[in-house]
Amino acid sequence: MMIKMNFSQKLVFSYTCIVVIPLFILVVTAMGLIRRSRVEELQSYSEGLLLENYDLVKKNIESFSLFEQLINSNGQLMLFFTIPERSSEEEIIETMISESTMIERTLETVPNIYALRVFSDNPLIPERWPIFVNSKRTDLPALKRWEFGYTADYLGNQGSLKLESVCSTRRLEKNHREIGYIQIAMKTSDFFPFLFRRLNEFNDDYAFREYLNPETKKMELIPITNSIIEKSQSVLSKKILNDFYTEVYTRKHGELSPGGRLILHHNNDVRYSSWIRVPDMNIILLHTCSSEQIQRSLFLIQSGIIAGLLITIFLLYFIVRYFTRRLMSRVYNLIDGMKQVEDGNLAASVKVTGHDEVTQAQLTFNQMTEQLCNQIEEIKKEQQLIADTEMKAMQNQINAHFLYNALETIKMQAVIAGESDVEESINVLGKLMHYCLRWRIHTVTLQEEVDYIRSYIYLLNIRNDYVISLETEIQNELKNVIIPKMSLQPLVENAFYYAIEPLGKDAVIRVFTEEEEKSDRIWLCVQDFGKGISAEKQKEINEYLSDDSYERDSKGSIGIKNIQQRLSMFCGKDYRLKIVSEEGKGTLIKIPVPRHFLEKGGDEK
């Protein structure tokens, strides 16, 4: 549904839009830049946390390397492992005690190192748990350089040394001779502490081990996690793993990079992520930041900007409206005068001010209303003259022949019948004469017109040897509708003379009303059941009625042309008679009148 605006509203709206549209574009652009800036900050924050995790892992790797170098650089220990048979039993025991003590003291300086075990291939070297162990205790060659989630099951009942850990197992060599293994372990929670803590509900850290599947020849990612993480984050971890694998491997077509940024989606959550490869361990570290942590602040910022924009638009609208009204007050004055004319005050005039185009329009308006009032007065005089002339012609409605026949009938009644019939007939005739001779009354109610028709039918039935029945179907609320005087009686008279009298037998004339749905019209209907009118005659009558030029009926009686002329005068040119007829079935004539004639009541007289 379109909203109609007047000129002033359009002007205010246009001026407001001229300012609001650029302002709106500026606000949208600013909101976009703010969002982009916050996203960039979030990505940088994610990348910063990832680098912290990467530095921690590298530091732990260096700790492993330092301990490996410590063992390899211990010449006495390496020589002892190579040729233990050169030492006596006491020397062997003393060496084992001193070396294990030295290693244990060194481990105390680096508490993150969970365990350091030295495996000897030579069966002559005794075991001193948990530092020195024989290589046959476990399948050391089967272990990878880096093992994740490793547990030293071969340690028997020493449960405190069998926790999940990150373990590095490497060969010990002396002069290119393999003499044993060194195994360094750190608890998984110490090596990857960021996997066991959560900064907040929006940040998550992951670590994946890269594994080349020998069957599919494709790289696979295996999460580095313990049972606690698998229980709490299994669903999210799998989703992140799948999306991350798709972005890093599938879409890169095998071209692996050392790290980068990417956006991952989990349900409706957008996660800005950074990842980096740790080549020494063949693992990938991933940090994700949920966009929810900036959505809240963005929502507040955007709400504030939108609220400010709406307030600005509101204030701007009223400021423009105020100044527009001040600048165009004289135009509004002229518009108010036009509205007065539209409401029916044709004598309206406006105050003439200024010396510009608006002044000329004000002068023209005043001249126009003055001329309009003069022309309306002249038209009223002409219409009154026409109405008086028409009402004088109505006096001849009951012609001399009819009066003669009616009076002859009344005289015969005086001879044959009693005085009551004579009195009734004279009363009816008096009503007819009184109704016709009220010259100055141009309109009557529908009920008055029907009463006149009923008296007219009564007199017709006195003079004829057959009976004419008048049937009326008029709603009670329509009986007081105002109509031009003598609108229906001429139609009843035509029905008698042209449809009933030629047949000379009992007949029925219907007078009824119809209400048109969704319209402001009421139809007054007169129907007879006589011989009807041919199609050619109907066409001729309709053409005759469509001519709006004034014409008096030549026969001196009130015909349908006279009814149409008076109907147009009282109701308007859009109100036209309708004739519906069929030969052998009768004729129906419908007269439309405005519904507001009913509302005004007797004011139309």
XYZ file of C-alpha atoms in Angstrom:
605
model
C 0.000 0.000 0.000
C 1.516 3.292 -1.103
C 1.658 6.174 1.402
C 0.431 9.426 -0.108
C 2.363 12.542 0.869
C 1.488 16.172 0.299
C 3.908 18.646 -1.245
C 5.385 19.849 2.046
C 5.971 16.296 3.232
C 7.656 15.420 -0.054
C 9.863 18.499 0.239
C 10.870 17.676 3.809
C 11.405 14.042 2.872
C 13.593 15.006 -0.107
C 15.771 17.396 1.914
C 16.109 14.805 4.677
C 17.123 12.100 2.202
C 19.755 14.385 0.651
C 21.527 14.432 4.020
C 20.529 11.015 5.367
C 21.624 8.902 2.388
C 25.295 10.051 2.438
C 25.224 9.844 6.232
C 23.848 6.318 6.039
C 26.539 5.301 3.533
C 29.178 6.818 5.828
C 27.792 4.935 8.836
C 27.660 1.630 6.951
C 31.235 2.151 5.755
C 32.380 3.022 9.285
C 30.666 -0.062 10.686
C 32.373 -2.198 8.049
C 35.789 -0.702 8.859
C 35.216 -1.206 12.589
C 34.249 -4.812 12.026
C 37.249 -5.400 9.779
C 39.521 -3.813 12.385
C 38.118 -5.980 15.172
C 38.464 -9.105 13.062
C 42.057 -8.191 12.258
C 42.724 -7.647 15.962
C 41.186 -11.026 16.746
C 43.294 -12.763 14.104
C 46.439 -11.033 15.383
C 45.529 -12.042 18.926
C 45.050 -15.652 17.804
C 48.384 -15.594 15.998
C 50.106 -14.111 19.070
C 48.810 -16.844 21.362
C 49.845 -19.473 18.827
C 53.393 -18.101 18.701
C 53.560 -18.244 22.498
C 52.566 -21.908 22.354
C 55.091 -22.530 19.577
C 57.897 -20.918 21.613
C 56.990 -23.086 24.595
C 57.153 -26.265 22.493
C 60.470 -25.207 20.975
C 61.808 -24.550 24.475
C 60.786 -28.042 25.575
C 62.442 -29.538 22.483
C 65.619 -27.667 23.367
C 65.428 -29.098 26.896
C 65.313 -32.583 25.403
C 68.295 -31.774 23.193
C 70.302 -30.416 26.135
C 69.823 -33.593 28.146
C 70.728 -35.702 25.154
C 73.895 -33.670 24.701
C 74.589 -34.001 28.426
C 74.585 -37.789 28.195
C 76.466 -37.943 24.893
C 79.166 -35.563 26.196
C 79.746 -37.644 29.322
C 82.906 -39.406 28.106
C 83.317 -41.511 31.227
C 79.775 -42.839 30.976
C 80.034 -43.504 27.243
C 83.357 -45.357 27.730
C 81.862 -47.342 30.581
C 78.901 -48.341 28.383
C 81.328 -49.337 25.577
C 83.819 -51.515 27.538
C 82.359 -52.303 30.970
C 84.485 -55.473 31.168
C 87.579 -53.353 31.854
C 86.130 -52.195 35.152
C 86.012 -54.175 38.340
C 82.780 -54.937 40.106
C 83.412 -52.213 42.663
C 84.202 -49.702 39.897
C 81.028 -50.644 38.066
C 78.909 -50.141 41.183
C 80.640 -46.855 42.016
C 80.215 -45.624 38.436
C 76.498 -46.491 38.379
C 75.883 -44.759 41.709
C 77.786 -41.599 40.844
C 76.349 -41.268 37.361
C 72.757 -41.869 38.468
C 73.206 -39.381 41.293
C 74.565 -36.776 38.871
C 71.686 -37.320 36.456
C 69.065 -37.118 39.212
C 70.532 -33.849 40.499
C 70.516 -32.470 36.977
C 66.864 -33.474 36.541
C 65.996 -31.524 39.680
C 67.140 -28.330 37.949
C 64.651 -28.909 35.123
C 61.448 -30.071 36.870
C 59.480 -30.307 33.606
C 61.554 -33.327 32.548
C 59.426 -36.178 33.778
C 61.975 -38.965 33.266
C 65.406 -39.680 31.773
C 66.324 -43.288 31.121
C 69.587 -44.664 29.720
C 69.323 -48.119 28.155
C 72.423 -50.299 27.784
C 72.828 -53.000 25.149
C 75.620 -54.663 27.173
C 74.255 -57.203 29.687
C 77.323 -56.651 31.910
C 76.070 -53.223 32.943
C 73.761 -53.591 35.948
C 70.372 -51.768 36.093
C 69.805 -48.914 38.506
C 66.185 -47.866 38.210
C 64.808 -45.622 37.104
C 67.931 -44.172 35.392
C 69.828 -47.110 33.995
C 67.852 -49.907 32.372
C 68.735 -52.837 30.116
C 67.644 -52.450 26.477
C 65.831 -55.791 26.555
C 63.234 -54.416 28.978
C 61.155 -53.005 26.097
C 61.028 -52.933 22.309
C 63.045 -49.745 21.830
C 63.647 -50.096 18.036
C 59.850 -49.981 17.509
C 59.580 -46.559 19.103
C 59.529 -43.448 16.910
C 61.785 -40.519 17.531
C 58.814 -38.773 19.177
C 56.062 -40.686 20.949
C 52.910 -38.986 22.227
C 50.800 -40.348 25.065
C 53.638 -42.748 25.901
C 53.585 -44.854 29.107
C 56.573 -46.851 30.386
C 54.687 -50.076 30.999
C 57.938 -52.015 31.525
C 58.525 -50.244 34.844
C 56.275 -52.678 36.645
C 54.659 -51.381 39.826
C 56.268 -47.927 39.658
C 53.000 -46.197 38.723
C 54.320 -42.687 39.311
C 56.688 -43.201 36.351
C 54.034 -44.552 34.005
C 51.973 -41.408 33.326
C 51.174 -40.283 29.754
C 54.088 -38.345 28.389
C 55.844 -36.990 25.340
C 58.815 -39.267 24.890
C 61.931 -38.935 22.732
C 63.964 -42.136 22.211
C 67.347 -41.977 20.448
C 70.371 -44.195 19.899
C 73.602 -43.815 21.883
C 76.758 -44.231 19.861
C 80.471 -44.256 20.731
C 82.939 -44.218 17.866
C 80.124 -45.163 15.477
C 79.299 -48.127 17.683
C 75.731 -48.470 18.998
C 75.913 -48.975 22.725
C 72.363 -48.243 23.891
C 69.468 -45.783 23.951
C 68.567 -42.576 25.727
C 64.922 -41.904 26.486
C 63.754 -38.496 27.691
C 60.109 -37.975 28.726
C 57.964 -35.009 29.757
C 54.385 -35.197 30.923
C 51.945 -34.320 28.162
C 50.417 -31.682 30.451
C 53.882 -30.101 30.865
C 54.947 -30.379 27.234
C 51.610 -29.023 25.898
C 50.204 -27.073 28.876
C 47.987 -24.982 26.583
C 46.028 -28.129 25.710
C 45.072 -28.558 29.361
C 44.040 -25.003 30.117
C 41.513 -22.719 28.518
C 41.910 -18.966 28.579
C 38.186 -18.431 28.239
C 35.143 -19.823 26.495
C 36.168 -18.264 23.175
C 39.732 -19.615 22.745
C 40.812 -23.190 22.040
C 44.202 -24.764 21.369
C 44.894 -27.942 19.416
C 47.920 -29.985 18.438
C 47.860 -32.497 15.573
C 50.439 -35.125 14.636
C 51.086 -35.480 10.910
C 51.000 -39.064 9.743
C 51.497 -40.352 6.210
C 49.182 -43.313 5.726
C 51.192 -45.955 3.815
C 48.034 -47.464 2.341
C 46.281 -44.308 1.061
C 49.530 -42.330 0.561
C 47.719 -39.378 2.089
C 48.647 -37.223 5.008
C 46.481 -37.691 8.083
C 46.187 -35.621 11.243
C 45.974 -37.308 14.631
C 45.072 -35.170 17.673
C 47.648 -35.068 20.457
C 45.420 -35.325 23.469
C 44.724 -37.277 26.622
C 41.552 -38.902 27.838
C 40.311 -35.725 29.562
C 40.446 -33.645 26.384
C 38.867 -36.424 24.331
C 35.870 -36.496 26.693
C 35.314 -32.737 26.843
C 36.174 -31.698 23.306
C 35.771 -34.797 21.150
C 32.943 -33.466 18.986
C 34.500 -30.036 18.470
C 37.959 -31.531 17.949
C 36.707 -33.811 15.178
C 34.912 -30.953 13.464
C 37.942 -28.660 13.744
C 40.199 -31.465 12.549
C 38.038 -32.137 9.475
C 37.727 -28.467 8.528
C 41.397 -27.811 9.173
C 42.436 -30.825 7.111
C 40.238 -29.662 4.220
C 41.691 -26.156 4.275
C 45.372 -27.098 4.746
C 45.733 -30.272 2.715
C 42.799 -30.803 0.348
C 42.483 -27.246 -0.965
C 46.247 -26.663 -1.025
C 46.727 -29.666 -3.340
C 49.579 -31.000 -1.203
C 51.559 -27.759 -1.146
C 52.236 -27.527 2.573
C 53.263 -24.254 4.126
C 54.919 -23.653 7.521
C 51.804 -21.908 8.840
C 49.084 -19.422 8.124
C 45.631 -18.088 8.928
C 42.241 -19.557 8.130
C 38.588 -19.267 9.110
C 36.832 -22.339 10.477
C 33.095 -22.755 10.988
C 31.458 -24.753 13.750
C 27.659 -24.671 13.592
C 26.877 -20.924 13.655
C 30.218 -20.022 15.210
C 32.927 -18.420 13.073
C 36.404 -19.180 14.421
C 39.383 -17.124 13.300
C 42.367 -19.450 13.477
C 46.148 -19.507 13.108
C 48.352 -22.562 12.690
C 52.047 -23.374 12.541
C 54.082 -26.485 11.803
C 56.760 -27.755 14.215
C 59.058 -29.604 11.778
C 61.266 -31.153 14.487
C 58.323 -33.145 15.790
C 56.091 -33.330 12.652
C 53.229 -31.709 14.532
C 50.928 -28.792 13.818
C 49.766 -26.331 16.484
C 46.378 -24.663 15.996
C 44.723 -21.838 17.924
C 41.105 -20.786 17.287
C 39.272 -17.681 18.519
C 35.491 -17.569 18.428
C 33.960 -14.535 16.789
C 31.460 -14.349 19.635
C 33.938 -12.422 21.767
C 33.866 -9.544 19.284
C 30.225 -9.975 18.289
C 29.102 -8.640 21.635
C 31.271 -5.548 21.441
C 30.397 -5.095 17.752
C 26.718 -5.356 18.618
C 27.066 -2.638 21.247
C 29.067 -0.412 18.889
C 26.669 -0.964 15.985
C 23.638 -0.441 18.241
C 25.129 2.838 19.450
C 25.880 3.970 15.906
C 22.402 3.004 14.664
C 20.755 4.702 17.648
C 22.819 7.836 16.989
C 21.861 7.687 13.305
C 18.159 7.362 14.124
C 18.310 10.250 16.585
C 20.149 12.339 13.989
C 17.551 11.521 11.341
C 14.754 12.330 13.784
C 16.237 15.696 14.743
C 17.181 16.492 11.149
C 13.651 15.765 9.966
C 12.074 18.162 12.442
C 14.701 20.844 11.837
C 14.105 20.660 8.079
C 10.362 20.604 8.682
C 10.541 23.687 10.898
C 12.563 25.784 8.447
C 10.544 24.529 5.472
C 7.320 25.640 7.141
C 8.788 29.050 7.912
C 10.014 29.551 4.338
C 6.784 28.289 2.775
C 4.197 29.673 5.200
C 2.555 31.759 2.450
C 2.351 28.698 0.191
C 0.706 26.785 3.042
C -1.701 29.724 3.459
C -2.673 29.366 -0.175
C -3.045 25.580 0.247
C -5.326 26.142 3.268
C -7.534 28.375 1.111
C -7.742 25.633 -1.509
C -8.713 23.130 1.186
C -11.519 25.455 2.317
C -12.831 25.506 -1.241
C -12.537 21.706 -1.366
C -14.557 21.473 1.864
C -17.337 23.607 0.348
C -16.434 27.151 1.427
C -16.473 28.669 -2.055
C -16.209 32.211 -0.633
C -12.795 31.518 0.925
C -10.010 34.046 0.406
C -6.375 34.241 1.457
C -4.295 37.107 2.784
C -2.085 38.628 0.094
C 1.478 39.274 1.287
C 4.858 39.796 -0.342
C 5.850 40.777 -3.874
C 6.761 37.550 -5.704
C 5.257 34.607 -7.569
C 3.356 33.450 -4.480
C 1.706 36.882 -4.271
C 0.476 36.527 -7.847
C -0.900 33.063 -7.029
C -2.737 34.482 -3.996
C -4.323 37.266 -6.090
C -5.351 34.772 -8.777
C -6.895 32.494 -6.140
C -8.994 35.299 -4.648
C -10.203 36.368 -8.104
C -11.058 32.760 -8.966
C -13.173 32.185 -5.825
C -14.990 35.487 -6.359
C -15.863 34.582 -9.957
C -16.868 31.068 -8.857
C -19.307 32.442 -6.262
C -20.873 34.756 -8.845
C -21.317 31.932 -11.350
C -22.855 29.649 -8.722
C -25.397 32.317 -7.783
C -26.381 32.673 -11.420
C -26.688 28.890 -11.792
C -28.880 28.709 -8.681
C -31.205 31.337 -10.135
C -31.403 29.441 -13.424
C -32.101 26.151 -11.659
C -34.766 27.731 -9.499
C -36.423 29.176 -12.575
C -36.328 25.797 -14.281
C -37.728 24.105 -11.180
C -40.572 26.605 -10.903
C -41.384 26.134 -14.558
C -41.370 22.378 -14.174
C -43.617 22.494 -11.125
C -46.105 24.637 -12.994
C -46.189 22.009 -15.711
C -46.893 19.362 -13.089
C -50.253 20.976 -12.371
C -51.448 19.635 -15.706
C -50.562 16.095 -14.655
C -54.209 15.244 -14.082
C -55.605 16.306 -17.454
C -59.116 17.506 -18.146
C -60.279 14.194 -19.592
C -59.201 12.342 -16.491
C -60.891 14.906 -14.190
C -64.086 14.683 -16.263
C -64.197 10.915 -16.122
C -63.367 10.935 -12.405
C -66.112 13.445 -11.601
C -68.654 11.530 -13.777
C -67.805 8.416 -11.851
C -68.232 10.243 -8.552
C -71.650 11.503 -9.717
C -72.731 7.970 -10.600
C -71.598 6.850 -7.174
C -73.797 9.515 -5.649
C -76.801 8.051 -7.491
C -76.081 4.388 -7.004
C -74.016 4.147 -3.816
C -74.148 5.681 -0.394
C -72.513 8.835 0.826
C -69.461 7.008 2.271
C -68.148 6.082 -1.154
C -68.620 9.595 -2.415
C -66.815 10.983 0.588
C -63.898 8.574 0.143
C -63.571 9.345 -3.547
C -63.655 13.070 -2.971
C -61.029 12.719 -0.213
C -58.698 10.781 -2.496
C -59.147 13.282 -5.298
C -58.476 16.082 -2.830
C -55.205 14.442 -1.798
C -54.170 14.226 -5.428
C -54.985 17.850 -6.116
C -53.292 18.998 -2.899
C -50.119 17.010 -3.702
C -49.901 18.445 -7.225
C -50.679 22.041 -6.402
C -47.869 22.520 -3.815
C -45.740 24.515 -6.234
C -42.893 25.526 -3.935
C -42.174 22.034 -2.639
C -39.725 20.402 -5.070
C -38.809 17.297 -3.075
C -40.809 14.770 -1.075
C -40.115 11.603 0.846
C -40.441 8.257 -0.866
C -43.363 7.440 1.426
C -45.241 10.595 0.309
C -44.697 9.722 -3.348
C -45.941 6.153 -2.770
C -49.042 7.463 -0.931
C -49.788 9.689 -3.912
C -49.406 6.699 -6.268
C -51.723 4.625 -4.068
C -54.412 7.363 -4.279
C -53.864 7.571 -8.026
C -54.386 3.781 -8.383
C -57.482 4.023 -6.177
C -59.119 6.487 -8.580
C -58.080 4.383 -11.569
C -59.781 1.350 -10.040
C -62.989 3.384 -9.499
C -63.333 4.195 -13.182
C -62.261 0.773 -14.575
C -64.055 -2.540 -14.520
C -60.813 -4.377 -13.724
C -58.536 -4.083 -10.706
C -54.992 -2.704 -10.642
C -53.051 -3.975 -7.604
C -50.190 -1.912 -6.205
C -47.472 -3.976 -4.507
C -44.843 -2.091 -2.513
C -41.633 -3.544 -1.056
C -39.829 -0.697 0.674
C -37.596 -1.125 3.705
C -38.668 0.967 6.670
C -35.329 2.761 6.815
C -35.741 3.894 3.177
C -39.230 5.372 3.457
C -37.820 8.784 4.415
C -35.317 9.046 1.583
C -35.686 12.397 -0.230
C -36.528 12.251 -3.953
C -37.610 14.805 -6.598
C -41.353 15.277 -6.529
C -43.351 13.377 -9.188
C -40.474 10.952 -9.932
C -42.412 7.675 -9.664
C -46.038 8.685 -10.477
C -45.324 9.402 -14.173
C -43.804 5.891 -14.483
C -46.929 4.372 -12.909
C -49.097 6.394 -15.264
C -47.058 5.194 -18.274
C -47.427 1.613 -17.040
C -51.210 2.096 -16.910
C -51.652 3.718 -20.299
C -49.131 1.657 -22.291
C -49.105 -1.723 -20.550
C -52.375 -2.246 -18.615
C -55.187 -0.260 -20.317
C -54.628 -1.833 -23.757
C -55.155 -5.294 -22.233
C -58.139 -4.254 -20.091
C -57.742 -6.909 -17.375
C -56.569 -7.210 -13.804
C -52.923 -6.205 -13.430
C -50.142 -5.643 -10.891
C -47.743 -2.735 -10.564
C -44.736 -3.194 -8.224
C -42.979 -0.303 -6.528
C -39.897 -1.444 -4.580
C -36.345 -0.462 -3.621
C -32.958 -2.078 -4.133
C -29.716 -1.387 -2.284
C -26.490 -1.756 -4.230
C -23.625 -3.357 -2.293
C -20.488 -1.270 -1.780
C -22.183 1.737 -3.356
C -23.729 4.999 -2.218
C -26.857 4.529 -4.331
C -30.416 3.403 -3.670
C -32.554 2.226 -6.606
C -36.273 3.133 -6.789
C -38.004 0.611 -9.042
C -41.377 0.588 -10.868
C -42.305 -2.670 -12.589
C -45.314 -3.735 -14.654
C -46.103 -7.081 -16.240
C -47.625 -5.846 -19.489
C -46.617 -6.278 -23.103
C -43.100 -4.854 -22.617
C -40.931 -2.784 -24.950
C -39.120 -4.014 -28.049
C -35.316 -3.870 -28.247
C -35.479 -1.226 -30.998
C -37.776 0.961 -28.899
C -35.512 0.563 -25.847
C -32.516 1.674 -27.896
C -34.439 4.701 -29.127
C -35.503 5.651 -25.576
C -31.943 5.259 -24.209
C -30.524 7.490 -26.951
C -33.245 10.023 -26.196
C -32.394 10.010 -22.482
C -28.620 10.219 -23.093
C -29.075 13.680 -24.634
C -28.535 16.063 -21.699
C -29.871 19.125 -23.523
C -32.888 20.681 -21.856
C -36.212 19.750 -23.505
C -39.817 19.973 -22.393
C -42.081 17.075 -23.287
C -44.206 18.164 -26.226
C -47.341 16.440 -24.937
C -47.598 18.680 -21.884
C -47.166 15.797 -19.463
C -44.230 14.677 -17.359
C -42.328 12.011 -19.295
C -39.201 10.061 -18.587
C -37.067 12.783 -20.195
C -38.433 15.262 -17.651
C -37.711 12.792 -14.832
C -34.122 12.334 -16.073
C -33.607 16.110 -16.319
C -34.814 16.716 -12.768
C -32.838 13.712 -11.503
C -29.641 15.171 -13.005
C -30.462 18.555 -11.479
C -30.985 17.173 -7.974
C -28.441 14.321 -7.864
C -25.877 14.916 -10.589
C -25.306 13.850 -14.182
C -23.944 10.434 -13.140
C -27.394 9.373 -11.943
C -29.163 7.861 -14.989
C -32.409 5.947 -15.384
C -32.225 2.255 -16.306
C -34.865 0.545 -18.420
C -35.106 -3.257 -18.438
C -37.850 -4.693 -20.625
C -38.734 -7.798 -22.617
C -41.667 -8.122 -24.957
C -44.507 -10.096 -23.407
C -43.037 -9.970 -19.873
C -43.270 -6.353 -18.807
C -41.016 -3.401 -18.068
C -38.801 -2.421 -15.117
C -37.616 1.188 -14.718
C -34.981 1.959 -12.024
C -34.191 5.426 -10.667
C -30.970 5.920 -8.650
C -30.772 8.389 -5.748
C -27.821 9.087 -3.385
C -27.851 7.327 -0.032
C -26.970 10.589 1.736
C -30.433 11.900 0.760
C -31.664 9.484 3.407
C -29.184 10.819 5.973
C -30.119 14.468 5.367
C -33.820 13.762 5.750
C -36.116 16.694 5.312
C -33.269 19.182 4.915
C -33.461 18.687 1.159
C -36.947 20.186 0.952
